[in-house]
Amino acid sequence: MPVDYLVAQDLHKSFNEHKAVNGVSFTIYKREIFGLLGPNGAGKTTTIRMLSTVLEPDQGDVTIGGHSIKHEAEAVRGLIGVCPQELALYVELGALDNLIFFGRMAGMSSQEAREQAMSNLKLVGLQERARGRIDKFSGGMKRRVNLAVSLMGHPELLFLDEPTVGIDPQSRNNIYETIEGLRDKGMTILYTTHYMEEADRLCDRVAIMDGGQIIALDTPHELKAQIGPPEQVTLEDVFLKLTGRSLRD
Amino acid sequence: MTRALQIALLQVRIYLQDKSDLAFSLLLPVVTFALMYFVFGGQTHFHATVHIVDEDPGGIYSNALIERLDALDELNVELLSLDKADRKLERSDLLMFIIIPEGFSDRLASGEPVQLLFKQRGNGGQEGQIVAALVRSVADDISLGLQVRGQVTAALVGIDVPVNQIETTVERLLTEERESPTVAVTEDTIGSSPDPVKQFLPGIITMYVLFAIILSARTLVEERQLGTLERLLTTRLSIGQLFAGKFIAGISRGFIQTLILMALSYAVFQIFTPLSFASSLLVALIFTCAASALGLIIASAARTPDQATWMGVFFTMAMVMISGTFFPIEEGSVMETVSRFSVNTYANDALTTLISEGGSLADVGFEMGILAGVIVVGLLLSRYLFKVMPGGR
């Protein structure tokens, strides 16, 4: 029996006259990888920014681990880790220093932060480059450090916003394996990506957003079954059928 | 508080990581100081070279004139031939020279009037006019001495007093008069100090602090662009801790440069006493805190690093210009009222009181109070702006 971990109810967010998110509701179960897919401008990032307490919803609320993002944001921040789309790292510093710093911000002691930082760097295959400066790293290495930072503080829920953009297959595969390992250890993950095969491989359930709303939500298998035999249909076919083929800016 | 210190420490570490930026920011105060030293020549009074063509070489009075001029602190004497002096004047290598004519000493000794010739290009320039005034003063003094000796000698004709005794006595009296003149001139300076270093140092310090803070203001905006700010906002770090950390980081950066500048001024120009140095450092620290709080306002309002820079440059220039940092403001004028709206005014006034006027911290309580007020208002306003600006919290 799945246990609700994140419950979003009727989320709305507008910027000036533009409705970025328009009545989004969904539930993420504990220990699942939940994919949030959608074309550019669908409202995915705004949704994640609300879920991670960076933006306050105009309407609606979210509970994470039973805590409201509106009324218990501090407690929510203690449960989440965020791996943003941008490489949100201090590039002048070493990988280890970045991890330790964000560990301290997550409330860890210096010793705890150092130990977890080394463990996380090992997890993403960068223990040998722990002291290397971020600005000397390749794109794939930076992405892996970005992921390792988001794991500092032992979050229960991880937001991964397009964590594999622009990297080589080896680094991408390392990130996949890391994410699957985290799920196996009991972590709940919200995952956004433009790579449909990635979502198909990793996600237990997928929500497709467009125009600030969720237009479909199910397992990849069930979504594919809606338009044909799942073995012959890809998630990309489903995505294009639901969101159309017109270009998005 | 630990997280705030971690934020501050991170900023300092990033600052220290960029070696070229670090070298540049630490060298700038040294370069500024060197510029001050070069401009003021390590001294604060008039100093010039007087060029002399001596056509009465070896003459007793021409020698006396040259020796007396050379003995003045304000002048160096350089002897030239007439041809060379003319060529230099022609090429504008010098603007004025003095000719001691042939027979100068003999004619003076025989009581005949003599003339020194000042040959100059135009009016000789400001420096030439000051040199000419100094030469006239020495020449008048020699002339007066000769007149007194002549008149005393004439008055004592028929009395059995040896001439050399008259000479010695008159010379002694004239020397005493020179050393302790009957009519002495003292200077009572109102307003800014006539010492250029003391006059400009407070302004240079306050300007440096403000510029350093602008650079610090960029860091918050750059973090916003990089995404690290948003990442920080998803941790347990509170906005208060974030601002406290940035505030402390700004102070560290601004104060390091100020410390270098003041320590160099102390060591080389010796314009401080240990107490005035410590007091000035404290005022500089309070001003740095105020400037750091103002930097946070800029950081909260700006959307891009360039915006932050230009807002900071405009703010700094406006504060410097209306505060009368580098030019005096007339008391009671509209400009004086306007200058009260510049934070620099209070820092400059406090530093000037401590450095130039020998005041103590008790004398700058009002200025310190204003700066403390700026710190509080700056922090509150920056926090408000951070909340209301797009993407803020």
PDB file of C-alpha atoms in Angstrom, chain B residues 63-303:
ATOM      1  CA  ASN B  63      77.481  84.219  -1.563  1.00  0.00           C
ATOM      2  CA  ALA B  64      75.439  85.350   1.447  1.00  0.00           C
ATOM      3  CA  LEU B  65      72.309  85.613  -0.695  1.00  0.00           C
ATOM      4  CA  ILE B  66      72.809  82.135  -2.176  1.00  0.00           C
ATOM      5  CA  GLU B  67      73.568  80.602   1.234  1.00  0.00           C
ATOM      6  CA  ARG B  68      70.520  82.234   2.797  1.00  0.00           C
ATOM      7  CA  LEU B  69      68.271  80.991  -0.024  1.00  0.00           C
ATOM      8  CA  ASP B  70      69.733  77.496   0.184  1.00  0.00           C
ATOM      9  CA  ALA B  71      69.094  77.466   3.922  1.00  0.00           C
ATOM     10  CA  LEU B  72      65.350  77.925   3.389  1.00  0.00           C
ATOM     11  CA  ASP B  73      63.330  74.691   3.759  1.00  0.00           C
ATOM     12  CA  GLU B  74      61.189  75.685   0.802  1.00  0.00           C
ATOM     13  CA  LEU B  75      64.018  76.137  -1.715  1.00  0.00           C
ATOM     14  CA  ASN B  76      66.857  74.310  -3.419  1.00  0.00           C
ATOM     15  CA  VAL B  77      69.421  76.440  -5.229  1.00  0.00           C
ATOM     16  CA  GLU B  78      70.731  75.470  -8.653  1.00  0.00           C
ATOM     17  CA  LEU B  79      73.464  77.604 -10.216  1.00  0.00           C
ATOM     18  CA  LEU B  80      73.450  77.978 -13.976  1.00  0.00           C
ATOM     19  CA  SER B  81      75.460  79.851 -16.573  1.00  0.00           C
ATOM     20  CA  LEU B  82      73.615  82.665 -18.319  1.00  0.00           C
ATOM     21  CA  ASP B  83      73.639  80.815 -21.663  1.00  0.00           C
ATOM     22  CA  LYS B  84      72.265  77.648 -20.176  1.00  0.00           C
ATOM     23  CA  ALA B  85      69.615  79.498 -18.201  1.00  0.00           C
ATOM     24  CA  ASP B  86      68.528  81.386 -21.314  1.00  0.00           C
ATOM     25  CA  ARG B  87      68.305  78.160 -23.333  1.00  0.00           C
ATOM     26  CA  LYS B  88      66.246  76.489 -20.627  1.00  0.00           C
ATOM     27  CA  LEU B  89      63.941  79.475 -20.407  1.00  0.00           C
ATOM     28  CA  GLU B  90      63.591  79.479 -24.176  1.00  0.00           C
ATOM     29  CA  ARG B  91      62.600  75.789 -24.139  1.00  0.00           C
ATOM     30  CA  SER B  92      60.296  76.364 -21.151  1.00  0.00           C
ATOM     31  CA  ASP B  93      62.396  73.913 -19.129  1.00  0.00           C
ATOM     32  CA  LEU B  94      62.190  76.574 -16.457  1.00  0.00           C
ATOM     33  CA  LEU B  95      59.880  79.543 -16.114  1.00  0.00           C
ATOM     34  CA  MET B  96      62.081  81.931 -14.188  1.00  0.00           C
ATOM     35  CA  PHE B  97      65.695  82.497 -13.121  1.00  0.00           C
ATOM     36  CA  ILE B  98      67.529  85.151 -11.157  1.00  0.00           C
ATOM     37  CA  ILE B  99      70.657  87.003 -12.228  1.00  0.00           C
ATOM     38  CA  ILE B 100      73.016  88.329  -9.593  1.00  0.00           C
ATOM     39  CA  PRO B 101      74.807  91.048 -11.580  1.00  0.00           C
ATOM     40  CA  GLU B 102      78.542  91.530 -11.817  1.00  0.00           C
ATOM     41  CA  GLY B 103      79.904  93.747  -9.018  1.00  0.00           C
ATOM     42  CA  PHE B 104      76.867  93.036  -6.827  1.00  0.00           C
ATOM     43  CA  SER B 105      78.915  92.624  -3.617  1.00  0.00           C
ATOM     44  CA  ASP B 106      81.324  95.506  -4.240  1.00  0.00           C
ATOM     45  CA  ARG B 107      78.540  97.963  -4.973  1.00  0.00           C
ATOM     46  CA  LEU B 108      76.597  96.872  -1.906  1.00  0.00           C
ATOM     47  CA  ALA B 109      79.699  97.231   0.252  1.00  0.00           C
ATOM     48  CA  SER B 110      80.187 100.773  -1.032  1.00  0.00           C
ATOM     49  CA  GLY B 111      76.549 101.606  -0.283  1.00  0.00           C
ATOM     50  CA  GLU B 112      75.404 101.814  -3.888  1.00  0.00           C
ATOM     51  CA  PRO B 113      71.966 100.513  -4.830  1.00  0.00           C
ATOM     52  CA  VAL B 114      71.963  97.193  -6.730  1.00  0.00           C
ATOM     53  CA  GLN B 115      69.348  95.222  -8.608  1.00  0.00           C
ATOM     54  CA  LEU B 116      68.636  91.515  -8.885  1.00  0.00           C
ATOM     55  CA  LEU B 117      67.168  90.642 -12.268  1.00  0.00           C
ATOM     56  CA  PHE B 118      64.250  88.179 -12.414  1.00  0.00           C
ATOM     57  CA  LYS B 119      64.092  86.829 -15.950  1.00  0.00           C
ATOM     58  CA  GLN B 120      60.879  84.920 -16.525  1.00  0.00           C
ATOM     59  CA  ARG B 121      58.513  83.474 -19.091  1.00  0.00           C
ATOM     60  CA  GLY B 122      55.119  85.184 -18.701  1.00  0.00           C
ATOM     61  CA  ASN B 123      54.483  85.754 -15.036  1.00  0.00           C
ATOM     62  CA  GLY B 124      56.832  82.923 -14.077  1.00  0.00           C
ATOM     63  CA  GLY B 125      54.011  80.611 -13.098  1.00  0.00           C
ATOM     64  CA  GLN B 126      52.564  80.156  -9.642  1.00  0.00           C
ATOM     65  CA  GLU B 127      55.700  78.427  -8.392  1.00  0.00           C
ATOM     66  CA  GLY B 128      57.915  81.151  -9.925  1.00  0.00           C
ATOM     67  CA  GLN B 129      55.926  83.857  -8.167  1.00  0.00           C
ATOM     68  CA  ILE B 130      56.312  82.124  -4.823  1.00  0.00           C
ATOM     69  CA  VAL B 131      60.059  81.674  -5.450  1.00  0.00           C
ATOM     70  CA  ALA B 132      60.348  85.343  -6.427  1.00  0.00           C
ATOM     71  CA  ALA B 133      58.583  86.380  -3.223  1.00  0.00           C
ATOM     72  CA  LEU B 134      60.958  84.271  -1.153  1.00  0.00           C
ATOM     73  CA  VAL B 135      64.016  85.727  -2.946  1.00  0.00           C
ATOM     74  CA  ARG B 136      62.680  89.268  -2.454  1.00  0.00           C
ATOM     75  CA  SER B 137      62.214  88.561   1.232  1.00  0.00           C
ATOM     76  CA  VAL B 138      65.825  87.360   1.631  1.00  0.00           C
ATOM     77  CA  ALA B 139      67.155  90.244  -0.461  1.00  0.00           C
ATOM     78  CA  ASP B 140      65.142  92.732   1.631  1.00  0.00           C
ATOM     79  CA  ASP B 141      66.550  91.183   4.779  1.00  0.00           C
ATOM     80  CA  ILE B 142      70.124  91.516   3.515  1.00  0.00           C
ATOM     81  CA  SER B 143      69.385  95.069   2.420  1.00  0.00           C
ATOM     82  CA  LEU B 144      67.883  95.910   5.811  1.00  0.00           C
ATOM     83  CA  GLY B 145      70.925  94.491   7.594  1.00  0.00           C
ATOM     84  CA  LEU B 146      73.251  96.589   5.468  1.00  0.00           C
ATOM     85  CA  GLN B 147      71.197  99.723   6.083  1.00  0.00           C
ATOM     86  CA  VAL B 148      71.143  99.137   9.836  1.00  0.00           C
ATOM     87  CA  ARG B 149      74.892  98.539   9.927  1.00  0.00           C
ATOM     88  CA  GLY B 150      75.509 101.687   7.857  1.00  0.00           C
ATOM     89  CA  GLN B 151      73.241 103.835   9.961  1.00  0.00           C
ATOM     90  CA  VAL B 152      74.577 102.530  13.284  1.00  0.00           C
ATOM     91  CA  THR B 153      78.139 103.021  12.080  1.00  0.00           C
ATOM     92  CA  ALA B 154      77.295 106.567  10.969  1.00  0.00           C
ATOM     93  CA  ALA B 155      75.583 107.319  14.277  1.00  0.00           C
ATOM     94  CA  LEU B 156      78.614 106.132  16.210  1.00  0.00           C
ATOM     95  CA  VAL B 157      81.106 108.211  14.277  1.00  0.00           C
ATOM     96  CA  GLY B 158      83.384 109.964  16.736  1.00  0.00           C
ATOM     97  CA  ILE B 159      82.724 107.464  19.508  1.00  0.00           C
ATOM     98  CA  ASP B 160      85.501 105.058  20.251  1.00  0.00           C
ATOM     99  CA  VAL B 161      83.771 101.800  19.289  1.00  0.00           C
ATOM    100  CA  PRO B 162      85.636  99.354  17.035  1.00  0.00           C
ATOM    101  CA  VAL B 163      83.918  98.735  13.684  1.00  0.00           C
ATOM    102  CA  ASN B 164      84.039  94.940  14.103  1.00  0.00           C
ATOM    103  CA  GLN B 165      82.234  95.294  17.457  1.00  0.00           C
ATOM    104  CA  ILE B 166      79.517  97.302  15.698  1.00  0.00           C
ATOM    105  CA  GLU B 167      79.307  94.610  13.004  1.00  0.00           C
ATOM    106  CA  THR B 168      79.091  91.783  15.559  1.00  0.00           C
ATOM    107  CA  THR B 169      76.495  93.513  17.693  1.00  0.00           C
ATOM    108  CA  VAL B 170      74.295  94.472  14.733  1.00  0.00           C
ATOM    109  CA  GLU B 171      74.537  90.930  13.303  1.00  0.00           C
ATOM    110  CA  ARG B 172      73.606  89.436  16.685  1.00  0.00           C
ATOM    111  CA  LEU B 173      70.587  91.731  17.005  1.00  0.00           C
ATOM    112  CA  LEU B 174      69.465  90.976  13.455  1.00  0.00           C
ATOM    113  CA  THR B 175      69.796  87.230  14.049  1.00  0.00           C
ATOM    114  CA  GLU B 176      67.776  87.525  17.250  1.00  0.00           C
ATOM    115  CA  GLU B 177      65.131  89.470  15.359  1.00  0.00           C
ATOM    116  CA  ARG B 178      64.978  86.811  12.678  1.00  0.00           C
ATOM    117  CA  GLU B 179      64.621  84.019  15.224  1.00  0.00           C
ATOM    118  CA  SER B 180      62.149  85.859  17.475  1.00  0.00           C
ATOM    119  CA  PRO B 181      60.593  88.560  15.340  1.00  0.00           C
ATOM    120  CA  THR B 182      58.956  91.506  17.074  1.00  0.00           C
ATOM    121  CA  VAL B 183      55.969  91.090  14.806  1.00  0.00           C
ATOM    122  CA  ALA B 184      55.350  87.372  14.559  1.00  0.00           C
ATOM    123  CA  VAL B 185      52.787  85.680  12.314  1.00  0.00           C
ATOM    124  CA  THR B 186      50.812  82.692  13.590  1.00  0.00           C
ATOM    125  CA  GLU B 187      48.252  80.647  11.653  1.00  0.00           C
ATOM    126  CA  ASP B 188      44.801  79.837  12.995  1.00  0.00           C
ATOM    127  CA  THR B 189      43.156  77.598  10.414  1.00  0.00           C
ATOM    128  CA  ILE B 190      39.389  77.334  10.320  1.00  0.00           C
ATOM    129  CA  GLY B 191      37.891  74.336   8.520  1.00  0.00           C
ATOM    130  CA  SER B 192      39.986  71.830   6.646  1.00  0.00           C
ATOM    131  CA  SER B 193      43.554  71.190   7.567  1.00  0.00           C
ATOM    132  CA  PRO B 194      46.187  72.765   5.357  1.00  0.00           C
ATOM    133  CA  ASP B 195      48.046  69.443   5.418  1.00  0.00           C
ATOM    134  CA  PRO B 196      46.939  67.772   2.153  1.00  0.00           C
ATOM    135  CA  VAL B 197      47.453  64.240   3.474  1.00  0.00           C
ATOM    136  CA  LYS B 198      45.318  64.899   6.522  1.00  0.00           C
ATOM    137  CA  GLN B 199      42.828  66.743   4.358  1.00  0.00           C
ATOM    138  CA  PHE B 200      42.397  64.030   1.743  1.00  0.00           C
ATOM    139  CA  LEU B 201      42.984  60.823   3.714  1.00  0.00           C
ATOM    140  CA  PRO B 202      39.474  60.685   5.258  1.00  0.00           C
ATOM    141  CA  GLY B 203      37.931  61.142   1.807  1.00  0.00           C
ATOM    142  CA  ILE B 204      40.132  58.481   0.244  1.00  0.00           C
ATOM    143  CA  ILE B 205      39.308  56.061   3.068  1.00  0.00           C
ATOM    144  CA  THR B 206      35.556  56.587   2.778  1.00  0.00           C
ATOM    145  CA  MET B 207      35.651  56.322  -1.004  1.00  0.00           C
ATOM    146  CA  TYR B 208      37.592  53.055  -0.822  1.00  0.00           C
ATOM    147  CA  VAL B 209      35.152  51.577   1.637  1.00  0.00           C
ATOM    148  CA  LEU B 210      32.210  52.417  -0.611  1.00  0.00           C
ATOM    149  CA  PHE B 211      33.861  51.000  -3.731  1.00  0.00           C
ATOM    150  CA  ALA B 212      34.757  47.785  -1.890  1.00  0.00           C
ATOM    151  CA  ILE B 213      31.153  47.434  -0.797  1.00  0.00           C
ATOM    152  CA  ILE B 214      29.894  47.752  -4.373  1.00  0.00           C
ATOM    153  CA  LEU B 215      31.959  44.731  -5.292  1.00  0.00           C
ATOM    154  CA  SER B 216      30.484  42.871  -2.356  1.00  0.00           C
ATOM    155  CA  ALA B 217      26.999  43.894  -3.451  1.00  0.00           C
ATOM    156  CA  ARG B 218      27.618  42.132  -6.749  1.00  0.00           C
ATOM    157  CA  THR B 219      28.134  38.793  -5.020  1.00  0.00           C
ATOM    158  CA  LEU B 220      24.499  38.413  -3.929  1.00  0.00           C
ATOM    159  CA  VAL B 221      23.294  39.287  -7.434  1.00  0.00           C
ATOM    160  CA  GLU B 222      25.814  36.891  -8.984  1.00  0.00           C
ATOM    161  CA  GLU B 223      24.597  34.171  -6.635  1.00  0.00           C
ATOM    162  CA  ARG B 224      21.062  34.868  -7.762  1.00  0.00           C
ATOM    163  CA  GLN B 225      22.149  34.393 -11.385  1.00  0.00           C
ATOM    164  CA  LEU B 226      24.235  31.290 -10.692  1.00  0.00           C
ATOM    165  CA  GLY B 227      21.407  29.622  -8.818  1.00  0.00           C
ATOM    166  CA  THR B 228      23.356  29.206  -5.580  1.00  0.00           C
ATOM    167  CA  LEU B 229      21.100  31.760  -3.884  1.00  0.00           C
ATOM    168  CA  GLU B 230      18.009  29.729  -4.737  1.00  0.00           C
ATOM    169  CA  ARG B 231      19.755  26.588  -3.562  1.00  0.00           C
ATOM    170  CA  LEU B 232      20.612  28.319  -0.275  1.00  0.00           C
ATOM    171  CA  LEU B 233      16.973  29.333   0.110  1.00  0.00           C
ATOM    172  CA  THR B 234      15.962  25.646   0.091  1.00  0.00           C
ATOM    173  CA  THR B 235      18.267  24.846   3.018  1.00  0.00           C
ATOM    174  CA  ARG B 236      17.705  25.578   6.671  1.00  0.00           C
ATOM    175  CA  LEU B 237      19.516  28.880   6.296  1.00  0.00           C
ATOM    176  CA  SER B 238      17.213  31.725   7.283  1.00  0.00           C
ATOM    177  CA  ILE B 239      17.141  35.006   5.377  1.00  0.00           C
ATOM    178  CA  GLY B 240      18.374  36.733   8.518  1.00  0.00           C
ATOM    179  CA  GLN B 241      21.398  34.436   8.603  1.00  0.00           C
ATOM    180  CA  LEU B 242      21.990  34.960   4.880  1.00  0.00           C
ATOM    181  CA  PHE B 243      21.965  38.728   5.310  1.00  0.00           C
ATOM    182  CA  ALA B 244      24.105  38.598   8.445  1.00  0.00           C
ATOM    183  CA  GLY B 245      26.665  36.515   6.540  1.00  0.00           C
ATOM    184  CA  LYS B 246      26.738  38.866   3.568  1.00  0.00           C
ATOM    185  CA  PHE B 247      26.904  41.835   5.934  1.00  0.00           C
ATOM    186  CA  ILE B 248      29.952  40.423   7.743  1.00  0.00           C
ATOM    187  CA  ALA B 249      31.605  39.468   4.436  1.00  0.00           C
ATOM    188  CA  GLY B 250      31.149  43.024   3.142  1.00  0.00           C
ATOM    189  CA  ILE B 251      32.719  44.440   6.284  1.00  0.00           C
ATOM    190  CA  SER B 252      35.727  42.123   6.007  1.00  0.00           C
ATOM    191  CA  ARG B 253      36.414  43.091   2.441  1.00  0.00           C
ATOM    192  CA  GLY B 254      36.003  46.832   2.966  1.00  0.00           C
ATOM    193  CA  PHE B 255      37.940  46.933   6.188  1.00  0.00           C
ATOM    194  CA  ILE B 256      41.007  45.084   4.896  1.00  0.00           C
ATOM    195  CA  GLN B 257      41.653  47.791   2.293  1.00  0.00           C
ATOM    196  CA  THR B 258      41.023  50.564   4.810  1.00  0.00           C
ATOM    197  CA  LEU B 259      43.410  48.979   7.259  1.00  0.00           C
ATOM    198  CA  ILE B 260      46.189  48.842   4.650  1.00  0.00           C
ATOM    199  CA  LEU B 261      45.668  52.474   3.670  1.00  0.00           C
ATOM    200  CA  MET B 262      45.589  53.731   7.243  1.00  0.00           C
ATOM    201  CA  ALA B 263      48.549  51.628   8.381  1.00  0.00           C
ATOM    202  CA  LEU B 264      50.661  52.965   5.494  1.00  0.00           C
ATOM    203  CA  SER B 265      49.641  56.525   6.316  1.00  0.00           C
ATOM    204  CA  TYR B 266      50.557  55.918   9.930  1.00  0.00           C
ATOM    205  CA  ALA B 267      53.955  54.469   9.063  1.00  0.00           C
ATOM    206  CA  VAL B 268      55.016  56.890   6.347  1.00  0.00           C
ATOM    207  CA  PHE B 269      53.303  60.222   6.976  1.00  0.00           C
ATOM    208  CA  GLN B 270      53.165  59.752  10.756  1.00  0.00           C
ATOM    209  CA  ILE B 271      49.902  61.615  10.955  1.00  0.00           C
ATOM    210  CA  PHE B 272      48.488  59.446  13.745  1.00  0.00           C
ATOM    211  CA  THR B 273      49.187  58.966  17.393  1.00  0.00           C
ATOM    212  CA  PRO B 274      48.522  55.409  18.637  1.00  0.00           C
ATOM    213  CA  LEU B 275      45.266  56.641  20.190  1.00  0.00           C
ATOM    214  CA  SER B 276      44.095  58.576  17.135  1.00  0.00           C
ATOM    215  CA  PHE B 277      44.970  55.557  14.968  1.00  0.00           C
ATOM    216  CA  ALA B 278      42.880  53.211  17.126  1.00  0.00           C
ATOM    217  CA  SER B 279      40.010  55.717  17.250  1.00  0.00           C
ATOM    218  CA  SER B 280      40.155  56.268  13.483  1.00  0.00           C
ATOM    219  CA  LEU B 281      40.128  52.517  12.896  1.00  0.00           C
ATOM    220  CA  LEU B 282      37.001  52.230  15.013  1.00  0.00           C
ATOM    221  CA  VAL B 283      35.278  55.000  13.041  1.00  0.00           C
ATOM    222  CA  ALA B 284      36.391  53.354   9.783  1.00  0.00           C
ATOM    223  CA  LEU B 285      34.954  50.044  11.025  1.00  0.00           C
ATOM    224  CA  ILE B 286      31.595  51.621  11.896  1.00  0.00           C
ATOM    225  CA  PHE B 287      31.546  53.334   8.495  1.00  0.00           C
ATOM    226  CA  THR B 288      32.395  50.022   6.821  1.00  0.00           C
ATOM    227  CA  CYS B 289      29.423  48.445   8.625  1.00  0.00           C
ATOM    228  CA  ALA B 290      27.176  51.264   7.396  1.00  0.00           C
ATOM    229  CA  ALA B 291      28.521  50.899   3.863  1.00  0.00           C
ATOM    230  CA  SER B 292      28.050  47.117   3.998  1.00  0.00           C
ATOM    231  CA  ALA B 293      24.400  47.621   4.982  1.00  0.00           C
ATOM    232  CA  LEU B 294      24.005  50.079   2.089  1.00  0.00           C
ATOM    233  CA  GLY B 295      25.664  47.503  -0.188  1.00  0.00           C
ATOM    234  CA  LEU B 296      22.958  45.023   0.816  1.00  0.00           C
ATOM    235  CA  ILE B 297      20.293  47.508  -0.272  1.00  0.00           C
ATOM    236  CA  ILE B 298      21.936  47.645  -3.700  1.00  0.00           C
ATOM    237  CA  ALA B 299      22.310  43.852  -3.746  1.00  0.00           C
ATOM    238  CA  SER B 300      18.623  43.383  -2.911  1.00  0.00           C
ATOM    239  CA  ALA B 301      17.406  45.908  -5.469  1.00  0.00           C
ATOM    240  CA  ALA B 302      19.671  45.020  -8.414  1.00  0.00           C
ATOM    241  CA  ARG B 303      18.727  42.259 -10.841  1.00  0.00           C
TER     242      ARG B 303
END
